[in-house]
Structures are given as structure tokens and as C-alpha cells.
PDB file of C-alpha atoms in Angstrom:
ATOM      1  CA  ARG A   1       0.004  -0.005   0.004  1.00 67.00           C
ATOM      2  CA  LEU A   2       2.913   2.343   0.667  1.00 69.00           C
ATOM      3  CA  ALA A   3       4.181   1.986  -2.914  1.00 73.00           C
ATOM      4  CA  ALA A   4       0.635   2.313  -4.300  1.00 75.00           C
ATOM      5  CA  GLY A   5       0.406   5.677  -2.532  1.00 75.00           C
ATOM      6  CA  MET A   6       2.696   7.043  -5.234  1.00 72.00           C
ATOM      7  CA  VAL A   7       0.100   6.432  -7.949  1.00 74.00           C
ATOM      8  CA  VAL A   8      -3.320   6.393  -6.300  1.00 78.00           C
ATOM      9  CA  GLY A   9      -4.839   8.928  -3.961  1.00 80.00           C
ATOM     10  CA  ARG A  10      -6.351   6.454  -1.557  1.00 80.00           C
ATOM     11  CA  PRO A  11      -4.439   3.169  -1.559  1.00 80.00           C
ATOM     12  CA  SER A  12      -6.391   1.923   1.435  1.00 84.00           C
ATOM     13  CA  ARG A  13      -9.421   1.564  -0.847  1.00 83.00           C
ATOM     14  CA  LEU A  14      -7.636  -1.025  -3.021  1.00 81.00           C
ATOM     15  CA  SER A  15      -7.812  -4.669  -2.081  1.00 86.00           C
ATOM     16  CA  THR A  16      -4.673  -6.693  -1.624  1.00 85.00           C
ATOM     17  CA  ARG A  17      -5.685  -8.691  -4.677  1.00 89.00           C
ATOM     18  CA  ALA A  18      -6.054  -5.534  -6.810  1.00 85.00           C
ATOM     19  CA  LEU A  19      -2.651  -4.256  -5.664  1.00 81.00           C
ATOM     20  CA  ALA A  20      -0.957  -7.569  -6.418  1.00 84.00           C
ATOM     21  CA  SER A  21      -2.666  -7.796  -9.809  1.00 86.00           C
ATOM     22  CA  ALA A  22      -1.603  -4.274 -10.758  1.00 79.00           C
ATOM     23  CA  GLY A  23       2.001  -4.962  -9.750  1.00 78.00           C
ATOM     24  CA  ARG A  24       2.033  -8.212 -11.711  1.00 82.00           C
ATOM     25  CA  ALA A  25       0.544  -6.504 -14.794  1.00 82.00           C
ATOM     26  CA  LEU A  26       3.197  -3.783 -14.684  1.00 73.00           C
ATOM     27  CA  ARG A  27       6.011  -6.245 -14.124  1.00 74.00           C
ATOM     28  CA  GLU A  28       4.884  -8.580 -16.930  1.00 83.00           C
ATOM     29  CA  ALA A  29       3.846  -5.898 -19.481  1.00 81.00           C
ATOM     30  CA  PRO A  30       5.636  -6.628 -22.759  1.00 85.00           C
ATOM     31  CA  GLY A  31       7.569  -3.631 -23.979  1.00 81.00           C
ATOM     32  CA  PHE A  32       7.308  -1.700 -20.698  1.00 72.00           C
ATOM     33  CA  ASP A  33      11.065  -1.183 -20.344  1.00 74.00           C
ATOM     34  CA  ASP A  34      11.462  -0.155 -23.987  1.00 78.00           C
ATOM     35  CA  THR A  35       8.554   2.271 -23.675  1.00 74.00           C
ATOM     36  CA  LEU A  36       9.950   3.781 -20.485  1.00 67.00           C
ATOM     37  CA  ASP A  37      13.382   4.161 -22.054  1.00 71.00           C
ATOM     38  CA  SER A  38      11.889   5.949 -25.059  1.00 71.00           C
ATOM     39  CA  PHE A  39      10.671   8.803 -22.837  1.00 64.00           C
ATOM     40  CA  VAL A  40      14.169   9.708 -21.682  1.00 62.00           C
ATOM     41  CA  TRP A  41      14.916  11.634 -24.877  1.00 60.00           C
ATOM     42  CA  LEU A  42      11.371  12.773 -25.612  1.00 59.00           C
ATOM     43  CA  MET A  43      10.999  16.447 -26.277  1.00 56.00           C
ATOM     44  CA  PRO A  44       7.558  17.962 -25.651  1.00 62.00           C
ATOM     45  CA  PRO A  45       5.539  17.937 -28.862  1.00 69.00           C
ATOM     46  CA  ALA A  46       3.886  21.053 -30.223  1.00 72.00           C
ATOM     47  CA  PRO A  47       0.707  22.041 -28.416  1.00 73.00           C
ATOM     48  CA  PRO A  48      -2.362  20.125 -29.611  1.00 73.00           C
ATOM     49  CA  LYS A  49      -4.477  21.664 -32.376  1.00 77.00           C
ATOM     50  CA  THR A  50      -7.687  20.061 -31.162  1.00 78.00           C
ATOM     51  CA  PRO A  51      -9.492  20.736 -27.892  1.00 78.00           C
ATOM     52  CA  VAL A  52      -7.996  18.756 -25.003  1.00 81.00           C
ATOM     53  CA  THR A  53      -8.959  18.326 -21.378  1.00 84.00           C
ATOM     54  CA  ILE A  54      -6.057  17.464 -19.112  1.00 86.00           C
ATOM     55  CA  ALA A  55      -7.320  15.517 -16.105  1.00 91.00           C
ATOM     56  CA  TRP A  56      -5.004  15.747 -13.096  1.00 91.00           C
ATOM     57  CA  GLY A  57      -5.290  14.082  -9.696  1.00 93.00           C
ATOM     58  CA  ASP A  58      -4.943  16.516  -6.809  1.00 91.00           C
ATOM     59  CA  ARG A  59      -3.179  13.770  -4.861  1.00 90.00           C
ATOM     60  CA  ASP A  60      -0.752  12.848  -7.623  1.00 88.00           C
ATOM     61  CA  ARG A  61       2.634  12.316  -5.998  1.00 84.00           C
ATOM     62  CA  LEU A  62       4.545  11.725  -9.250  1.00 84.00           C
ATOM     63  CA  PHE A  63       3.416  14.916 -10.970  1.00 84.00           C
ATOM     64  CA  PRO A  64       2.499  17.663  -8.472  1.00 80.00           C
ATOM     65  CA  ARG A  65      -0.321  20.127  -9.076  1.00 81.00           C
ATOM     66  CA  ARG A  66       2.053  22.816 -10.234  1.00 81.00           C
ATOM     67  CA  GLN A  67       2.767  20.604 -13.241  1.00 82.00           C
ATOM     68  CA  ALA A  68      -0.937  20.786 -14.144  1.00 83.00           C
ATOM     69  CA  VAL A  69      -0.632  24.564 -14.364  1.00 82.00           C
ATOM     70  CA  ARG A  70       2.366  24.174 -16.659  1.00 80.00           C
ATOM     71  CA  ALA A  71       0.505  21.635 -18.787  1.00 80.00           C
ATOM     72  CA  ALA A  72      -2.427  24.013 -19.178  1.00 82.00           C
ATOM     73  CA  ARG A  73      -0.156  26.913 -20.046  1.00 81.00           C
ATOM     74  CA  TRP A  74       1.782  24.817 -22.582  1.00 76.00           C
ATOM     75  CA  SER A  75      -1.263  23.342 -24.256  1.00 75.00           C
ATOM     76  CA  GLY A  76      -3.557  26.352 -24.023  1.00 77.00           C
ATOM     77  CA  GLN A  77      -6.156  23.872 -22.887  1.00 76.00           C
ATOM     78  CA  ARG A  78      -8.324  23.213 -19.895  1.00 82.00           C
ATOM     79  CA  VAL A  79      -7.085  21.314 -16.848  1.00 87.00           C
ATOM     80  CA  ARG A  80      -9.593  19.469 -14.723  1.00 90.00           C
ATOM     81  CA  LEU A  81      -8.374  18.813 -11.188  1.00 92.00           C
ATOM     82  CA  LEU A  82      -9.703  15.485  -9.929  1.00 95.00           C
ATOM     83  CA  ARG A  83     -10.285  15.689  -6.200  1.00 94.00           C
ATOM     84  CA  GLY A  84      -9.093  12.754  -4.145  1.00 92.00           C
ATOM     85  CA  CYS A  85      -7.316  11.144  -7.074  1.00 93.00           C
ATOM     86  CA  GLY A  86      -3.686  10.188  -7.480  1.00 90.00           C
ATOM     87  CA  HIS A  87      -1.586   9.512 -10.584  1.00 89.00           C
ATOM     88  CA  LEU A  88      -3.979   6.753 -11.673  1.00 89.00           C
ATOM     89  CA  PRO A  89      -7.380   8.407 -11.144  1.00 93.00           C
ATOM     90  CA  MET A  90      -9.284   5.519 -12.720  1.00 90.00           C
ATOM     91  CA  SER A  91      -8.287   3.473  -9.648  1.00 88.00           C
ATOM     92  CA  ASP A  92      -9.443   6.146  -7.221  1.00 91.00           C
ATOM     93  CA  ASP A  93     -12.705   7.292  -8.799  1.00 94.00           C
ATOM     94  CA  PRO A  94     -13.738   5.428 -11.974  1.00 94.00           C
ATOM     95  CA  ALA A  95     -17.087   7.249 -12.173  1.00 96.00           C
ATOM     96  CA  LEU A  96     -15.416  10.676 -12.079  1.00 97.00           C
ATOM     97  CA  VAL A  97     -12.953   9.667 -14.792  1.00 95.00           C
ATOM     98  CA  ALA A  98     -15.814   8.393 -16.954  1.00 96.00           C
ATOM     99  CA  ARG A  99     -17.697  11.704 -16.484  1.00 95.00           C
ATOM    100  CA  VAL A 100     -14.619  13.729 -17.462  1.00 94.00           C
ATOM    101  CA  LEU A 101     -14.098  11.578 -20.573  1.00 91.00           C
ATOM    102  CA  LEU A 102     -17.737  11.921 -21.603  1.00 93.00           C
ATOM    103  CA  GLU A 103     -17.772  15.685 -20.992  1.00 90.00           C
ATOM    104  CA  GLY A 104     -14.556  16.118 -22.976  1.00 83.00           C
ATOM    105  CA  SER A 105     -15.858  14.103 -25.902  1.00 84.00           C
ATOM    106  CA  ARG A 106     -18.916  16.363 -26.204  1.00 80.00           C
ATOM    107  CA  SER A 107     -16.890  19.544 -26.812  1.00 63.00           C
TER     108      SER A 107
END
């Protein structure tokens, strides 16, 4: 649960089974290391030309809130702060994430 606190806002809500399953999926994901390595040299792309909503967990410990402000400034887009969510908001509040996705797809 301590390690999960880096990516979810409320790790105590996750079952031991869910935590173990997520760890196993990450560990066994084909191409994970290659994908991670590819980000080392990645330069930020040009700002998007289509409307974008950036959803950001207010309990994200990997990317603090101040990064959300930078993301909004860079993209010229809207940032939606997700209360009570960490780096993986779909684990903390799936219904909220679904609402944000549906709202963003309407615009």
C-alpha cells in the first residue's frame, strides 16, 4: 500500500488482490522497459491543435499540481483537477474519470 500511494490517492481503498494484480501486470507488461526508455529523450511535442482536457489528480505524488498549471499553459487547454485522485485516477474514482471523458468528448 505504501508503494501504491505514489500512484493512487487512496491506496487503502484497493484490495490486496487488486494491488498484487496491478503490480504483476506492470512487471509482466511486454515492452514496458522499452517504452519507459523511449521517454528519456522525448522532447515535448507542439501544443495540440484540437481541444484537449487534461485531467490531473490533486493527490498525484509523481506529478505535483504545479505541473498541471504548466501543462495548461503549454497546451492552451483546460485542466480538470480530480479531487481525491492520485496519478492513476481511474483506480481512485472510476465514475469521475468516466464523467470527465464523456464531458470532454462532447466539446
